[in-house]
Amino acid sequence: MWWPPWLAAWLAWACGAGAGRRAPLCASRGLCRAPLGPNASHPEPGHCQRQRGAADLCAWPLSSESLLGTPCSALVLLLDPFPIDVIQENYARNVRNCIFSIVYPTPFKSRVRLVAVSKEVLENILDLDISVKGTSDFLQFISGGKVILGSVPLAHRHGERWELQLKGSGKTPYSRNGDGRAVLRSSVREFLCSEAMHYLGIPTSRAARYFSFLFHSILIYSLVVSDDDVWRDQFYNGNIKKERGAIVLRLAKSWFRIGSLEILAHSGELDLQRRLLDFIIQEHFPSIAMNDSNGYLEFFSTVVSETANLIALWMSVGFAHGVCNTDNFSLLSITIDYGPFGFMDSYDPNFVPNTSDDERRYKIGNQANVGLFNLSKLLQALKPLLDPRQKQLASQILEGYGERYYICFTELFKTKLGLLGENEDDNYLIAFLLKLMEDTRADFTMTFRQLSEITEDQLKELHIPEEFWALQDLGKHKLFSEWVTMYLLRLNRNKGDSDTKRRTRMTTVNPRYILRNWMAESAVQKANSNDFSEVHLLQQILQHPFQRQQAAEKAGYSLRPPAWAKDLKVSCSS
């Protein structure tokens, strides 16, 4: 069938065709590594026997099991394969021939205060009882004032942190001219967005809501503030202001990124690059046999596929990362490094949350292209390790990225619209709707949510109740009735379906609450005055984004964003 030019253009964007501009590499900050593991029967020497839900860090053995089930020290598992930076002094410098530098956190000088903690992460992943958060040892550990016996604090060369990460704990050799600190403003945003993404089903330690993922995602589980002064030029305009310091403790299964391999290839450290790649595959890609001559090719194929999945998931909730360079793209295809991110309010393919991105390089409609660009940089880094045949096959794999992304994107949006089965016009229906949303500036999240709640009879009569304000905006488009007719005809083709089933199904995938910029900003402003009530409220609300909640409705989290929200700005400054 013939598609109008505007639909063809939109589909080109949705498919992620073409390559983006070069994404510059960023510097790294400090990490506090405390290796974890479930091996209660083989505690490290000098450590207490671990017990489920321990309320004392002494009961937290720093050990793990290898993939073959053999008990081994996690420190040996990580440090033995790689050379460590021979320079122990902590100053900014160029570092070569190593992966990690040993760097101890720099504690705050003033009083520290625990603001928030993720009970689920603390108890279900770290196996500590929630009561541990009230102990002095725990507060000192998560604020960088104390290093647990048996752990080694490491700074990851060109890649920020490994496993347990203290963000904002001071300088490392990779800090360049930075102070290695984080401020309350960005730390609150990062903590809350990690919670939001986790419960939205964006790749986590459990199966994602739409696709099954093998890997774990970033999870931030504590936020600590202090009265130390940190100076920041938030918008890089010469207006330097004093802000409060903060530290977030966050964890991921791995902090290695595309940039981790890219820097080694660029500097010609191919032996170290091969050792690092073998380690990553052995630890995080168990389906790839270490003696497989095509192991690197399979690794690349998996990263390409899962990166496409991840970005499609971002798009399905209107999430723009903000800084999609190679050093912010995980090799495990997880969302890391929340900085100038943003969830769209009004639907706009040109939405850019980062005011520092003057060229709109990382606008939401270009994220798929940037993913392709970053994967091409990964391929360049891997080429010295591939034979001619494998290089050719890897190029073919990369060429399939666009199709993979488009398939994921389409399936996600079909699910958001409650469509079952296959129909050749589904892509057109999705594109048509998004074009209407773009023209009317309809709210992205609430348009899909309200389509989940409105009845087919109400749509058929074009009777849009006042509570469905996003659909009322959409209804102002002269082609809205045409789209509704197409949509209802398509819903009638859902075999064995009913309007009740359709609405129930759609409300489980279309969130009612997301972390809008204005909500985060409101929480930040109160936190600056030592009022953390909205941080706690948002943390609670975002744990159940698909369920209508009285507290959220009272706070106006499902209403139109306030007028002042349009003037909010975020940047890379942390």
Coordinates of C-alpha atoms in Angstrom, one line a residue:
M1 CA 0.0 0.0 0.0
W2 CA 1.1 3.6 -0.5
W3 CA 2.2 5.5 2.6
P4 CA 2.4 9.3 2.9
P5 CA 5.9 10.8 2.9
W6 CA 5.6 11.8 6.6
L7 CA 4.9 8.1 7.5
A8 CA 7.8 6.9 5.5
A9 CA 10.0 9.4 7.2
W10 CA 8.8 8.3 10.6
L11 CA 9.4 4.7 9.8
A12 CA 12.9 5.5 8.8
W13 CA 13.4 7.0 12.3
A14 CA 11.7 4.1 14.0
C15 CA 13.9 1.6 12.1
G16 CA 17.1 3.3 13.2
A17 CA 18.5 3.5 9.7
G18 CA 21.8 5.3 9.2
A19 CA 24.6 6.1 11.6
G20 CA 24.9 8.9 14.1
R21 CA 27.8 11.2 14.7
R22 CA 30.9 10.2 16.7
A23 CA 30.1 9.8 20.4
P24 CA 33.1 11.2 22.4
L25 CA 34.5 9.1 25.2
C26 CA 34.0 10.4 28.8
A27 CA 36.3 10.3 31.8
S28 CA 35.7 7.9 34.7
R29 CA 35.2 8.4 38.4
G30 CA 35.8 6.3 41.5
L31 CA 34.4 2.9 42.4
C32 CA 34.2 1.0 45.7
R33 CA 34.2 -2.7 44.9
A34 CA 32.8 -5.1 47.5
P35 CA 32.6 -8.5 45.7
L36 CA 29.5 -10.4 46.6
G37 CA 28.5 -14.0 46.4
P38 CA 26.0 -16.5 47.8
N39 CA 28.5 -19.0 48.9
A40 CA 27.6 -19.3 52.6
S41 CA 29.5 -22.6 53.1
H42 CA 32.9 -21.1 52.2
P43 CA 33.3 -17.8 54.0
E44 CA 36.4 -15.8 53.5
P45 CA 39.0 -16.1 56.3
G46 CA 38.3 -13.7 59.1
H47 CA 34.7 -13.2 58.1
C48 CA 31.6 -14.4 60.0
Q49 CA 29.4 -17.1 58.6
R50 CA 26.8 -15.5 56.3
Q51 CA 23.2 -15.8 57.4
R52 CA 20.0 -14.9 55.4
G53 CA 19.0 -11.3 56.1
A54 CA 22.1 -10.5 58.2
A55 CA 21.8 -7.3 60.2
D56 CA 25.6 -6.9 60.5
L57 CA 28.1 -6.3 57.7
C58 CA 30.4 -8.8 59.4
A59 CA 28.0 -11.5 58.2
W60 CA 28.6 -10.5 54.6
P61 CA 31.3 -12.8 53.2
L62 CA 33.2 -11.4 50.2
S63 CA 33.3 -14.5 48.2
S64 CA 31.6 -16.0 45.1
E65 CA 31.5 -19.1 43.0
S66 CA 32.9 -19.4 39.5
L67 CA 30.7 -20.4 36.6
L68 CA 31.8 -24.0 37.1
G69 CA 30.6 -24.0 40.7
T70 CA 34.1 -24.0 42.3
P71 CA 34.3 -21.7 45.3
C72 CA 36.8 -18.9 44.7
S73 CA 37.6 -15.5 46.1
A74 CA 35.8 -12.8 44.1
L75 CA 38.9 -10.6 44.4
V76 CA 41.1 -13.3 42.9
L77 CA 38.4 -13.9 40.2
L78 CA 38.5 -10.2 39.2
L79 CA 42.1 -9.1 40.0
D80 CA 44.2 -12.2 39.2
P81 CA 43.5 -12.1 35.4
F82 CA 44.5 -8.4 35.0
P83 CA 47.5 -6.2 35.9
I84 CA 46.8 -3.5 38.5
D85 CA 48.0 0.0 38.1
V86 CA 51.5 0.0 39.7
I87 CA 51.2 3.7 40.9
Q88 CA 49.4 3.9 44.2
E89 CA 49.2 7.7 44.4
N90 CA 45.8 9.1 43.5
Y91 CA 46.2 11.9 41.0
A92 CA 44.8 12.4 37.5
R93 CA 47.1 10.8 34.8
N94 CA 47.2 8.7 31.7
V95 CA 47.2 5.0 32.8
R96 CA 48.3 2.2 30.5
N97 CA 48.7 -1.6 30.7
C98 CA 46.1 -2.2 33.4
I99 CA 42.3 -2.4 33.8
F100 CA 42.0 -1.1 37.4
S101 CA 43.7 1.3 39.8
I102 CA 43.4 0.9 43.6
V103 CA 41.7 4.0 44.9
Y104 CA 40.3 4.5 48.4
P105 CA 37.1 6.6 48.7
T106 CA 37.5 10.1 50.1
P107 CA 35.0 10.5 53.0
F108 CA 32.9 13.6 53.5
K109 CA 34.2 15.9 56.2
S110 CA 30.8 16.9 57.5
R111 CA 28.0 14.8 59.0
V112 CA 26.4 12.3 56.6
R113 CA 22.8 11.2 56.5
L114 CA 21.1 8.2 54.8
V115 CA 18.2 9.6 52.8
A116 CA 16.8 6.5 51.0
V117 CA 17.5 2.9 50.6
S118 CA 16.0 0.2 48.3
K119 CA 14.7 -2.5 50.6
E120 CA 14.3 -5.0 47.7
V121 CA 17.9 -4.7 46.6
L122 CA 19.2 -4.7 50.2
E123 CA 17.4 -7.9 51.2
N124 CA 16.8 -9.8 48.0
I125 CA 20.1 -9.1 46.2
L126 CA 22.6 -8.2 48.9
D127 CA 21.1 -10.5 51.5
L128 CA 21.1 -8.0 54.3
D129 CA 18.3 -7.3 56.7
I130 CA 16.7 -3.9 56.3
S131 CA 17.7 -3.1 59.9
V132 CA 21.3 -2.9 58.9
K133 CA 20.6 0.6 57.5
G134 CA 20.5 1.9 61.0
T135 CA 24.0 0.8 61.9
S136 CA 27.0 3.1 61.9
D137 CA 29.1 0.6 59.9
F138 CA 26.6 0.5 57.1
L139 CA 26.4 4.3 57.0
Q140 CA 30.2 4.6 56.9
F141 CA 30.4 2.0 54.2
I142 CA 27.9 3.5 51.8
S143 CA 29.3 7.0 52.3
G144 CA 32.9 6.0 51.6
G145 CA 34.1 6.3 55.1
K146 CA 34.9 2.7 55.6
V147 CA 36.1 -0.2 53.4
I148 CA 34.8 -3.7 54.3
L149 CA 37.6 -6.1 55.4
G150 CA 38.5 -8.3 52.4
S151 CA 37.4 -5.8 49.7
V152 CA 39.6 -3.7 47.5
P153 CA 38.4 -0.3 46.2
L154 CA 39.1 -0.1 42.5
A155 CA 38.8 2.6 39.8
H156 CA 38.0 1.1 36.5
R157 CA 40.1 2.4 33.6
H158 CA 37.8 4.0 31.1
G159 CA 34.7 2.7 32.6
E160 CA 33.5 3.9 35.9
R161 CA 32.8 1.1 38.4
W162 CA 32.6 -2.6 39.0
E163 CA 29.7 -4.4 40.8
L164 CA 29.2 -2.2 43.9
Q165 CA 29.8 1.4 43.1
L166 CA 30.1 4.5 45.1
K167 CA 29.4 7.5 42.9
G168 CA 30.6 10.8 44.3
S169 CA 33.3 9.3 46.6
G170 CA 36.2 11.4 45.4
K171 CA 39.0 11.6 42.8
T172 CA 40.6 8.8 40.9
P173 CA 43.4 8.8 38.3
Y174 CA 40.7 9.1 35.7
S175 CA 39.0 12.2 37.1
R176 CA 41.0 14.7 35.0
N177 CA 40.2 18.1 36.5
G178 CA 37.1 16.9 38.3
D179 CA 36.7 16.6 42.1
G180 CA 35.1 13.2 41.9
R181 CA 32.1 14.3 43.9
A182 CA 28.4 14.2 43.1
V183 CA 25.8 16.7 44.2
L184 CA 22.4 16.2 45.8
R185 CA 20.5 17.4 42.7
S186 CA 21.8 14.8 40.3
S187 CA 22.0 12.0 43.0
V188 CA 18.3 12.3 43.8
R189 CA 17.5 12.1 40.1
E190 CA 19.7 9.1 39.6
F191 CA 18.3 7.2 42.6
L192 CA 14.7 7.8 41.6
C193 CA 15.3 7.0 37.9
S194 CA 17.0 3.7 38.7
E195 CA 13.9 2.8 40.8
A196 CA 11.6 3.9 38.0
M197 CA 13.3 2.0 35.3
H198 CA 13.6 -1.1 37.4
Y199 CA 9.8 -1.3 38.0
L200 CA 9.0 -0.3 34.5
G201 CA 10.6 -3.6 33.4
I202 CA 13.6 -2.1 31.7
P203 CA 16.3 -4.9 31.8
T204 CA 16.7 -6.0 35.4
S205 CA 17.9 -8.9 37.4
R206 CA 14.6 -10.5 36.7
A207 CA 12.9 -11.0 33.3
A208 CA 11.9 -7.8 31.6
R209 CA 8.2 -7.1 31.2
Y210 CA 8.3 -7.5 27.4
F211 CA 11.4 -9.5 26.6
S212 CA 13.4 -12.0 28.5
F213 CA 16.9 -10.7 29.3
L214 CA 19.8 -12.7 30.6
F215 CA 21.5 -9.8 32.3
H216 CA 21.2 -7.7 35.4
S217 CA 20.6 -3.9 35.2
I218 CA 21.9 -1.1 37.3
L219 CA 20.2 -0.9 40.7
I220 CA 20.8 2.0 43.0
Y221 CA 20.1 1.1 46.6
S222 CA 21.1 4.0 48.8
L223 CA 21.4 7.7 48.8
V224 CA 23.6 9.6 51.3
V225 CA 23.9 13.4 51.7
S226 CA 26.3 15.5 53.5
D227 CA 26.8 19.2 54.3
D228 CA 30.1 19.3 52.4
D229 CA 30.2 22.1 49.8
V230 CA 30.6 21.1 46.1
W231 CA 31.0 23.8 43.5
R232 CA 29.3 23.2 40.1
D233 CA 28.7 25.2 36.9
Q234 CA 25.4 23.4 36.3
F235 CA 24.8 24.7 32.8
Y236 CA 28.4 25.5 31.8
N237 CA 27.7 29.2 31.5
G238 CA 30.1 30.5 34.1
N239 CA 27.5 30.7 36.9
I240 CA 29.3 28.6 39.5
K241 CA 27.2 27.7 42.5
K242 CA 27.7 25.9 45.8
E243 CA 25.7 22.7 46.1
R244 CA 25.4 19.9 48.7
G245 CA 27.5 16.8 48.2
A246 CA 25.9 13.3 48.0
I247 CA 26.9 9.7 47.3
V248 CA 24.9 7.0 45.7
L249 CA 25.7 3.3 46.1
R250 CA 24.6 1.4 43.1
L251 CA 25.3 -2.1 41.7
A252 CA 25.2 -3.9 38.4
K253 CA 26.3 -7.3 37.3
S254 CA 29.1 -5.6 35.3
W255 CA 30.3 -2.1 34.6
F256 CA 32.2 -2.9 31.5
R257 CA 31.1 -0.9 28.5
I258 CA 31.9 -0.6 24.8
G259 CA 34.5 2.0 25.8
S260 CA 36.3 -0.5 28.0
L261 CA 37.3 -2.5 24.9
E262 CA 37.6 0.5 22.6
I263 CA 40.3 2.2 24.7
L264 CA 42.4 -0.9 24.7
A265 CA 42.1 -1.4 21.0
H266 CA 42.9 2.3 20.4
S267 CA 46.1 2.1 22.5
G268 CA 47.2 -1.1 20.9
E269 CA 47.0 -3.2 24.1
L270 CA 45.6 -6.2 22.3
D271 CA 46.8 -8.8 24.7
L272 CA 45.1 -7.1 27.6
Q273 CA 42.0 -6.5 25.4
R274 CA 41.8 -10.3 24.6
R275 CA 42.2 -11.1 28.3
L276 CA 39.4 -8.7 29.3
L277 CA 37.1 -10.0 26.6
D278 CA 37.7 -13.6 27.6
F279 CA 36.9 -12.6 31.2
I280 CA 33.7 -10.8 30.2
I281 CA 32.5 -13.7 28.1
Q282 CA 33.3 -16.3 30.8
E283 CA 31.6 -14.4 33.6
H284 CA 28.6 -12.9 31.8
F285 CA 27.9 -14.9 28.6
P286 CA 27.7 -18.5 29.9
S287 CA 26.1 -19.7 26.6
I288 CA 29.3 -19.1 24.8
A289 CA 31.9 -21.9 25.2
M290 CA 35.4 -20.6 26.0
N291 CA 36.9 -23.0 23.5
D292 CA 34.6 -21.9 20.7
S293 CA 36.6 -20.4 17.9
N294 CA 33.7 -18.2 17.0
G295 CA 33.1 -17.0 20.6
Y296 CA 34.0 -13.4 19.9
L297 CA 31.6 -13.4 17.0
E298 CA 28.8 -14.9 19.1
F299 CA 29.5 -12.3 21.8
F300 CA 29.2 -9.5 19.2
S301 CA 26.0 -10.9 17.9
T302 CA 24.5 -11.1 21.4
V303 CA 25.5 -7.5 22.2
V304 CA 24.0 -6.3 18.9
S305 CA 20.7 -8.0 19.5
E306 CA 20.3 -7.0 23.2
T307 CA 21.3 -3.4 22.5
A308 CA 18.5 -3.2 19.9
N309 CA 16.1 -4.7 22.5
L310 CA 17.2 -2.2 25.2
I311 CA 16.8 0.9 23.0
A312 CA 13.4 -0.3 21.8
L313 CA 12.4 -0.6 25.5
W314 CA 13.6 2.9 26.2
M315 CA 11.4 4.1 23.3
S316 CA 8.4 2.2 24.6
V317 CA 8.3 4.3 27.8
G318 CA 9.5 7.6 26.2
F319 CA 12.9 7.5 27.9
A320 CA 15.8 9.5 26.5
H321 CA 19.2 8.7 28.1
G322 CA 20.8 12.0 27.3
V323 CA 24.4 10.9 26.8
C324 CA 24.6 7.8 24.6
N325 CA 28.4 7.6 24.0
T326 CA 30.4 4.4 23.9
D327 CA 31.4 4.8 27.5
N328 CA 27.8 4.9 28.6
F329 CA 26.7 1.8 26.6
S330 CA 27.0 -1.4 28.7
L331 CA 28.4 -4.6 27.1
L332 CA 25.6 -6.4 29.0
S333 CA 23.0 -4.1 27.4
I334 CA 21.8 -2.6 30.6
T335 CA 20.9 1.0 31.4
I336 CA 23.8 2.7 33.1
D337 CA 25.0 6.2 33.9
Y338 CA 21.8 8.2 34.5
G339 CA 22.8 11.8 33.9
P340 CA 20.8 14.3 31.9
F341 CA 18.0 11.8 31.2
G342 CA 14.4 12.6 30.7
F343 CA 11.0 11.0 30.1
M344 CA 9.0 12.8 27.4
D345 CA 5.9 14.7 28.4
S346 CA 4.5 15.8 25.0
Y347 CA 5.4 13.4 22.2
D348 CA 8.3 14.8 20.2
P349 CA 10.9 12.7 18.2
N350 CA 13.2 15.7 18.6
F351 CA 13.0 15.6 22.4
V352 CA 16.4 16.4 24.0
P353 CA 16.6 16.2 27.8
N354 CA 20.3 17.4 27.9
T355 CA 20.7 21.2 27.5
S356 CA 24.4 20.6 26.8
D357 CA 23.5 18.7 23.7
D358 CA 23.3 21.7 21.4
E359 CA 23.5 19.6 18.2
R360 CA 20.7 17.3 19.4
R361 CA 23.0 14.3 18.9
Y362 CA 21.2 12.3 21.5
K363 CA 17.6 13.3 20.8
I364 CA 15.1 10.5 21.6
G365 CA 14.4 9.9 17.9
N366 CA 18.1 9.3 17.2
Q367 CA 18.8 6.8 20.0
A368 CA 18.6 3.8 17.7
N369 CA 21.0 5.4 15.3
V370 CA 23.4 6.2 18.1
G371 CA 23.2 2.5 19.2
L372 CA 24.2 1.5 15.7
F373 CA 27.1 3.9 15.7
N374 CA 28.3 2.6 19.1
L375 CA 28.1 -1.0 17.9
S376 CA 30.1 -0.1 14.9
K377 CA 32.8 1.2 17.2
L378 CA 32.6 -2.1 19.2
L379 CA 33.1 -3.9 15.9
Q380 CA 36.2 -1.8 15.1
A381 CA 37.6 -2.6 18.5
L382 CA 37.0 -6.4 18.0
K383 CA 38.4 -6.6 14.4
P384 CA 42.1 -7.1 15.5
L385 CA 40.8 -10.3 17.3
L386 CA 38.8 -11.6 14.3
D387 CA 39.9 -13.5 11.2
P388 CA 38.8 -12.3 7.7
R389 CA 35.8 -14.6 7.6
Q390 CA 34.6 -13.5 11.0
K391 CA 35.0 -9.9 10.2
Q392 CA 32.7 -10.3 7.2
L393 CA 30.2 -12.2 9.3
A394 CA 30.3 -9.5 12.0
S395 CA 29.6 -6.8 9.4
Q396 CA 26.6 -8.8 8.3
I397 CA 25.4 -9.1 11.9
L398 CA 25.7 -5.3 12.3
E399 CA 23.7 -4.8 9.2
G400 CA 20.9 -6.7 10.8
Y401 CA 20.7 -4.4 13.8
G402 CA 18.1 -2.1 12.2
E403 CA 15.7 -4.9 11.4
R404 CA 16.1 -6.4 14.9
Y405 CA 15.4 -3.0 16.5
Y406 CA 12.4 -2.4 14.3
I407 CA 10.9 -5.8 15.1
C408 CA 11.3 -5.2 18.8
F409 CA 9.9 -1.6 18.6
T410 CA 6.9 -2.8 16.6
E411 CA 6.1 -5.7 19.0
L412 CA 6.3 -3.4 22.0
F413 CA 4.0 -0.8 20.5
K414 CA 1.6 -3.5 19.3
T415 CA 1.4 -4.7 22.9
K416 CA 0.9 -1.1 24.2
L417 CA -2.1 -0.8 21.8
G418 CA -3.5 -4.2 22.9
L419 CA -3.1 -5.8 19.5
L420 CA -3.0 -9.6 19.2
G421 CA -1.8 -11.6 16.3
E422 CA -0.4 -10.3 13.1
N423 CA -1.8 -7.8 10.6
E424 CA 0.0 -6.2 7.7
D425 CA -1.4 -2.8 8.6
D426 CA -0.2 -2.8 12.2
N427 CA 3.0 -0.7 11.4
Y428 CA 0.8 1.9 9.7
L429 CA -1.6 2.0 12.6
I430 CA 1.3 2.7 15.0
A431 CA 3.0 5.2 12.8
F432 CA -0.3 7.0 12.2
L433 CA -1.0 7.3 15.9
L434 CA 2.5 8.7 16.7
K435 CA 2.2 11.2 13.9
L436 CA -1.1 12.5 15.4
M437 CA 0.5 12.7 18.8
E438 CA 3.4 14.6 17.4
D439 CA 1.1 17.1 15.6
T440 CA -1.1 17.7 18.7
R441 CA 1.8 17.5 21.2
A442 CA -0.2 14.9 23.1
D443 CA 1.3 13.5 26.2
F444 CA 3.2 10.3 25.4
T445 CA 2.6 8.3 28.6
M446 CA -1.0 9.3 29.3
T447 CA -2.1 8.9 25.7
F448 CA -1.3 5.2 25.8
R449 CA -2.5 4.8 29.4
Q450 CA -5.8 6.5 28.7
L451 CA -6.3 4.3 25.6
S452 CA -5.9 1.4 28.1
E453 CA -8.6 2.8 30.3
I454 CA -11.2 4.1 27.9
T455 CA -13.9 1.8 26.6
E456 CA -14.4 0.8 22.9
D457 CA -17.9 2.3 23.1
Q458 CA -16.6 5.7 24.2
L459 CA -14.0 5.7 21.4
K460 CA -16.6 4.6 18.9
E461 CA -18.8 7.5 19.8
L462 CA -15.8 9.8 20.0
H463 CA -17.0 10.7 23.5
I464 CA -13.8 11.5 25.4
P465 CA -14.5 12.1 29.1
E466 CA -12.7 15.0 30.7
E467 CA -10.5 12.8 32.8
F468 CA -8.9 11.5 29.6
W469 CA -7.1 14.8 29.0
A470 CA -4.4 13.4 26.7
L471 CA -6.9 11.8 24.4
Q472 CA -8.8 15.0 24.3
D473 CA -5.7 16.7 23.0
L474 CA -5.3 14.0 20.5
G475 CA -8.9 14.3 19.5
K476 CA -8.3 17.8 18.2
H477 CA -6.5 16.4 15.2
K478 CA -8.7 16.3 12.1
L479 CA -7.6 12.8 11.4
F480 CA -8.3 11.4 14.9
S481 CA -11.7 9.9 13.9
E482 CA -10.0 8.1 10.9
W483 CA -7.4 6.6 13.2
V484 CA -10.1 5.6 15.8
T485 CA -12.0 3.8 13.0
M486 CA -8.9 1.9 11.9
Y487 CA -8.0 1.0 15.6
L488 CA -11.4 -0.3 16.4
L489 CA -11.5 -2.5 13.3
R490 CA -8.1 -3.9 14.2
L491 CA -9.2 -4.6 17.8
N492 CA -12.2 -6.6 16.4
R493 CA -9.7 -8.9 14.7
N494 CA -8.2 -9.9 18.1
K495 CA -9.3 -13.5 18.4
G496 CA -11.0 -14.5 21.7
D497 CA -10.6 -11.0 23.1
S498 CA -13.0 -8.7 24.8
D499 CA -12.9 -5.0 25.7
T500 CA -12.4 -5.9 29.4
K501 CA -9.5 -8.2 28.6
R502 CA -8.0 -5.6 26.3
R503 CA -8.1 -2.9 28.9
T504 CA -6.7 -5.1 31.6
R505 CA -3.9 -6.3 29.3
M506 CA -3.0 -2.8 28.3
T507 CA -2.9 -1.3 31.8
T508 CA -0.2 -3.9 32.7
V509 CA 2.2 -2.5 30.0
N510 CA 1.3 1.2 29.9
P511 CA 2.4 3.0 33.1
R512 CA 0.3 5.6 34.8
Y513 CA 3.3 7.1 36.5
I514 CA 6.8 7.8 35.3
L515 CA 9.5 10.0 36.7
R516 CA 8.7 13.3 35.0
N517 CA 11.3 16.0 35.2
W518 CA 9.0 18.3 37.2
M519 CA 8.4 15.5 39.8
A520 CA 12.1 15.0 40.2
E521 CA 12.7 18.7 40.4
S522 CA 10.1 19.1 43.1
A523 CA 11.7 16.4 45.1
V524 CA 15.2 18.0 44.6
Q525 CA 14.0 21.4 45.8
K526 CA 12.5 20.0 48.9
A527 CA 15.6 17.9 49.5
N528 CA 17.8 21.0 49.4
S529 CA 15.9 22.1 52.5
N530 CA 16.4 18.7 54.2
D531 CA 12.8 17.7 53.4
F532 CA 13.1 14.3 51.8
S533 CA 9.4 13.5 52.0
E534 CA 8.8 13.7 48.2
V535 CA 11.9 11.5 47.5
H536 CA 10.3 8.8 49.7
L537 CA 6.9 9.4 48.1
L538 CA 8.2 9.0 44.6
Q539 CA 10.3 6.0 45.5
Q540 CA 7.1 4.4 46.8
I541 CA 4.9 5.4 43.8
L542 CA 7.5 4.4 41.2
Q543 CA 7.5 0.8 42.6
H544 CA 4.0 0.3 41.2
P545 CA 3.9 2.4 38.0
F546 CA 1.0 0.5 36.5
Q547 CA -1.4 0.6 39.4
R548 CA -3.6 3.6 40.2
Q549 CA -2.5 4.9 43.6
Q550 CA -4.3 7.4 45.8
A551 CA -1.2 9.1 47.0
A552 CA 0.0 9.6 43.4
E553 CA -3.4 10.9 42.3
K554 CA -3.4 13.4 45.2
A555 CA 0.1 14.6 44.2
G556 CA -1.1 15.2 40.7
Y557 CA 1.3 12.7 39.1
S558 CA -1.2 11.7 36.4
L559 CA -2.3 15.2 35.6
R560 CA -1.0 17.6 33.0
P561 CA 2.5 18.7 33.9
P562 CA 2.5 22.2 35.5
A563 CA 3.3 25.1 33.2
W564 CA 6.6 25.7 34.9
A565 CA 7.8 22.2 33.8
K566 CA 8.4 23.4 30.3
D567 CA 11.2 25.7 31.5
L568 CA 13.1 22.9 33.4
K569 CA 16.7 22.2 32.2
V570 CA 19.1 19.4 33.0
S571 CA 22.7 19.0 32.0
C572 CA 25.7 16.7 32.3
S573 CA 26.8 18.4 35.5
S574 CA 26.8 16.1 38.5

